[in-house]
Amino acid sequence: MAPRSTTKDKILDVAEGLFAEHGFNDTSLRTITSKANVNLASVNYHFGDKKTLVRAVLNRYLEAFMPALQDALVNLNLNETYSMSDVFESLRQPLRALNDVRPNGTSRFMLLIGRGYTDVQGHLRWFITTRYSEVLTLFTSSVMKANPNLTQEQLFWRLHFTLGTCVFTMASSQALIEIAENDYDRKIDAKAVVDILIPFLAAGMSAKE
């Protein structure tokens, strides 16, 4: 017999779906509790407030993604030199594995990350950069090793342009696949989308001014 979902899990599942569909700002705790069929006291007991709930929803993915990314980057840095494409290739399997965390987990994670920026969730950025600072530092240092000519300002802008591209592409991957198949009569899957995406991201990070 499958284990029964706990109240905490139920709140997280419902909140995740609503946050992905409507955004963080436009989803109230009342809406979450109503759909989850729990009372507000349950949310307060398990999470304390909405900001903590937002972080908990993202952290279900982050606690799987960040250690896997760290392992991939550590292995990458065993090489004396590597390309920008190699850096982004390190993201592939950790992102793909998020589908094992939740159904359609990769797309859902990227959509939620995007919501964090469009809904100006500064506390979420603080949470991620504080809790996972070691992994993020390793990633940025790997980018700089692949392109040592980048200034810190260029790094800032290009990483955010990269993030925006990834969020749109991965969150909309199914729609893009269907459009591409219809327009070009070519069967394509999520792996093929990433195969196309990585050289594009690498070229952007490596571009000369």
Short mmCIF file of C-alpha atoms in Angstrom, two decimals:
data_model
loop_
_atom_site.label_atom_id
_atom_site.label_comp_id
_atom_site.label_asym_id
_atom_site.label_seq_id
_atom_site.Cartn_x
_atom_site.Cartn_y
_atom_site.Cartn_z
CA MET A 1 0.00 0.00 0.00
CA ALA A 2 1.34 3.44 -0.95
CA PRO A 3 2.00 5.76 2.00
CA ARG A 4 -0.66 8.37 2.62
CA SER A 5 0.26 11.91 1.78
CA THR A 6 0.91 13.99 4.86
CA THR A 7 -0.77 17.33 5.41
CA LYS A 8 2.57 19.04 4.83
CA ASP A 9 3.07 17.26 1.50
CA LYS A 10 -0.47 18.07 0.45
CA ILE A 11 0.08 21.77 1.14
CA LEU A 12 3.37 21.71 -0.79
CA ASP A 13 1.82 19.92 -3.78
CA VAL A 14 -1.14 22.27 -4.01
CA ALA A 15 0.97 25.39 -3.42
CA GLU A 16 3.43 24.33 -6.13
CA GLY A 17 0.68 23.90 -8.70
CA LEU A 18 -0.93 27.23 -7.86
CA PHE A 19 2.38 29.10 -7.77
CA ALA A 20 3.33 27.69 -11.17
CA GLU A 21 -0.03 28.56 -12.70
CA HIS A 22 -0.76 31.93 -11.10
CA GLY A 23 2.54 33.14 -9.67
CA PHE A 24 3.58 33.76 -6.10
CA ASN A 25 2.01 37.20 -5.74
CA ASP A 26 -1.40 36.19 -7.08
CA THR A 27 -1.74 33.05 -4.98
CA SER A 28 -3.07 33.63 -1.48
CA LEU A 29 -2.76 31.32 1.48
CA ARG A 30 -6.56 31.19 1.56
CA THR A 31 -6.60 29.83 -2.00
CA ILE A 32 -3.98 27.22 -1.09
CA THR A 33 -5.77 26.06 2.05
CA SER A 34 -9.10 25.89 0.24
CA LYS A 35 -7.77 23.73 -2.60
CA ALA A 36 -5.71 21.56 -0.24
CA ASN A 37 -8.73 21.19 2.04
CA VAL A 38 -6.75 22.16 5.12
CA ASN A 39 -7.10 25.03 7.55
CA LEU A 40 -4.83 28.05 7.80
CA ALA A 41 -3.52 26.84 11.13
CA SER A 42 -1.95 23.86 9.33
CA VAL A 43 0.02 26.17 7.03
CA ASN A 44 1.12 28.27 9.97
CA TYR A 45 2.15 25.16 11.91
CA HIS A 46 4.23 23.62 9.13
CA PHE A 47 5.63 26.75 7.48
CA GLY A 48 4.95 29.82 9.59
CA ASP A 49 4.23 32.19 6.72
CA LYS A 50 3.87 32.39 2.94
CA LYS A 51 7.52 33.25 2.27
CA THR A 52 8.67 30.13 4.08
CA LEU A 53 6.14 28.09 2.10
CA VAL A 54 7.49 29.52 -1.17
CA ARG A 55 11.03 28.53 -0.17
CA ALA A 56 9.91 25.05 0.86
CA VAL A 57 8.23 24.48 -2.51
CA LEU A 58 11.43 25.41 -4.37
CA ASN A 59 13.67 23.58 -1.96
CA ARG A 60 12.12 20.22 -2.84
CA TYR A 61 13.82 20.66 -6.20
CA LEU A 62 16.90 22.53 -5.01
CA GLU A 63 17.91 19.88 -2.48
CA ALA A 64 18.02 17.36 -5.32
CA PHE A 65 19.42 19.65 -8.01
CA MET A 66 22.22 21.46 -6.19
CA PRO A 67 24.18 18.44 -4.87
CA ALA A 68 23.95 16.78 -8.30
CA LEU A 69 25.18 19.95 -9.98
CA GLN A 70 28.02 20.23 -7.49
CA ASP A 71 29.13 16.67 -8.25
CA ALA A 72 29.02 17.36 -12.00
CA LEU A 73 31.06 20.54 -11.63
CA VAL A 74 33.63 18.91 -9.37
CA ASN A 75 34.12 16.22 -12.01
CA LEU A 76 34.35 18.86 -14.72
CA ASN A 77 37.06 20.70 -12.81
CA LEU A 78 39.23 17.61 -12.72
CA ASN A 79 40.08 18.70 -16.26
CA GLU A 80 42.75 21.32 -16.69
CA THR A 81 40.74 23.12 -19.38
CA TYR A 82 37.19 22.87 -20.68
CA SER A 83 34.77 24.77 -22.89
CA MET A 84 31.70 26.81 -22.05
CA SER A 85 29.61 24.06 -23.65
CA ASP A 86 31.12 21.64 -21.13
CA VAL A 87 29.99 23.91 -18.28
CA PHE A 88 26.41 23.96 -19.50
CA GLU A 89 26.52 20.25 -20.26
CA SER A 90 27.08 19.79 -16.51
CA LEU A 91 23.55 21.10 -15.96
CA ARG A 92 21.86 18.55 -18.20
CA GLN A 93 21.60 15.49 -15.98
CA PRO A 94 20.90 17.36 -12.70
CA LEU A 95 18.02 19.19 -14.41
CA ARG A 96 16.72 16.09 -16.13
CA ALA A 97 16.74 14.18 -12.83
CA LEU A 98 14.17 16.63 -11.43
CA ASN A 99 11.54 14.68 -13.36
CA ASP A 100 12.12 11.99 -10.72
CA VAL A 101 11.37 14.49 -7.95
CA ARG A 102 7.96 15.42 -9.33
CA PRO A 103 6.12 14.67 -12.59
CA ASN A 104 7.36 17.13 -15.23
CA GLY A 105 9.75 18.37 -12.57
CA THR A 106 12.31 20.00 -14.85
CA SER A 107 9.79 22.28 -16.55
CA ARG A 108 8.01 22.99 -13.27
CA PHE A 109 11.27 23.92 -11.53
CA MET A 110 12.34 26.30 -14.28
CA LEU A 111 8.90 27.91 -14.33
CA LEU A 112 9.01 28.46 -10.56
CA ILE A 113 12.51 29.95 -10.78
CA GLY A 114 11.22 32.31 -13.46
CA ARG A 115 8.28 33.25 -11.26
CA GLY A 116 10.74 34.13 -8.52
CA TYR A 117 12.16 36.87 -10.74
CA THR A 118 9.00 38.14 -12.43
CA ASP A 119 7.18 38.28 -9.09
CA VAL A 120 10.20 39.98 -7.46
CA GLN A 121 10.66 37.43 -4.71
CA GLY A 122 13.84 38.90 -3.23
CA HIS A 123 13.66 36.62 -0.21
CA LEU A 124 13.82 33.61 -2.54
CA ARG A 125 16.99 34.83 -4.21
CA TRP A 126 18.49 35.44 -0.75
CA PHE A 127 17.49 31.93 0.34
CA ILE A 128 19.05 30.24 -2.70
CA THR A 129 22.26 32.28 -2.73
CA THR A 130 22.73 31.81 1.02
CA ARG A 131 21.92 28.12 1.36
CA TYR A 132 23.63 27.03 -1.84
CA SER A 133 26.44 29.58 -2.03
CA GLU A 134 29.16 26.94 -2.39
CA VAL A 135 27.55 25.38 -5.48
CA LEU A 136 26.76 28.74 -7.07
CA THR A 137 30.32 29.94 -6.50
CA LEU A 138 31.65 26.76 -8.11
CA PHE A 139 29.37 27.30 -11.11
CA THR A 140 30.39 30.93 -11.64
CA SER A 141 34.07 30.09 -11.19
CA SER A 142 33.67 27.34 -13.79
CA VAL A 143 32.12 29.83 -16.21
CA MET A 144 35.02 32.21 -15.58
CA LYS A 145 37.54 29.41 -16.13
CA ALA A 146 35.92 28.64 -19.48
CA ASN A 147 35.99 32.35 -20.42
CA PRO A 148 38.55 34.22 -18.26
CA ASN A 149 38.01 37.43 -20.21
CA LEU A 150 34.59 38.06 -18.69
CA THR A 151 34.29 41.02 -16.32
CA GLN A 152 32.09 40.68 -13.24
CA GLU A 153 29.49 42.95 -14.83
CA GLN A 154 29.46 40.89 -18.03
CA LEU A 155 29.14 37.75 -15.94
CA PHE A 156 26.13 39.22 -14.13
CA TRP A 157 24.25 40.16 -17.28
CA ARG A 158 25.09 37.08 -19.29
CA LEU A 159 24.16 34.69 -16.51
CA HIS A 160 20.78 36.38 -16.19
CA PHE A 161 20.25 36.36 -19.96
CA THR A 162 21.12 32.67 -19.83
CA LEU A 163 18.70 32.06 -16.98
CA GLY A 164 15.92 33.82 -18.87
CA THR A 165 16.56 31.73 -21.97
CA CYS A 166 16.59 28.50 -19.95
CA VAL A 167 13.43 29.38 -18.05
CA PHE A 168 11.47 30.17 -21.21
CA THR A 169 12.78 27.20 -23.17
CA MET A 170 12.41 24.54 -20.49
CA ALA A 171 9.10 25.81 -19.10
CA SER A 172 7.67 25.98 -22.64
CA SER A 173 9.46 22.94 -24.06
CA GLN A 174 6.34 20.92 -24.84
CA ALA A 175 4.72 23.79 -26.73
CA LEU A 176 7.96 24.49 -28.61
CA ILE A 177 8.30 20.81 -29.54
CA GLU A 178 4.76 20.73 -30.93
CA ILE A 179 5.30 23.94 -32.94
CA ALA A 180 8.60 22.66 -34.34
CA GLU A 181 7.06 19.32 -35.31
CA ASN A 182 4.15 21.05 -37.02
CA ASP A 183 6.26 23.64 -38.87
CA TYR A 184 9.25 21.48 -39.83
CA ASP A 185 7.73 17.98 -39.86
CA ARG A 186 10.49 16.72 -37.62
CA LYS A 187 10.09 14.63 -34.50
CA ILE A 188 11.94 16.15 -31.57
CA ASP A 189 12.12 15.42 -27.85
CA ALA A 190 13.27 17.22 -24.71
CA LYS A 191 16.83 15.90 -25.10
CA ALA A 192 17.02 17.32 -28.61
CA VAL A 193 15.83 20.70 -27.31
CA VAL A 194 18.70 20.75 -24.81
CA ASP A 195 21.11 19.68 -27.56
CA ILE A 196 20.07 22.81 -29.47
CA LEU A 197 20.03 25.02 -26.38
CA ILE A 198 23.52 24.30 -24.99
CA PRO A 199 25.54 25.63 -27.97
CA PHE A 200 23.34 28.75 -27.99
CA LEU A 201 23.97 29.42 -24.30
CA ALA A 202 27.68 28.72 -24.64
CA ALA A 203 27.98 31.11 -27.59
CA GLY A 204 26.25 33.85 -25.63
CA MET A 205 28.51 33.44 -22.60
CA SER A 206 31.60 33.32 -24.82
CA ALA A 207 30.69 36.21 -27.13
CA LYS A 208 33.14 39.06 -27.58
CA GLU A 209 31.94 42.62 -27.04
#
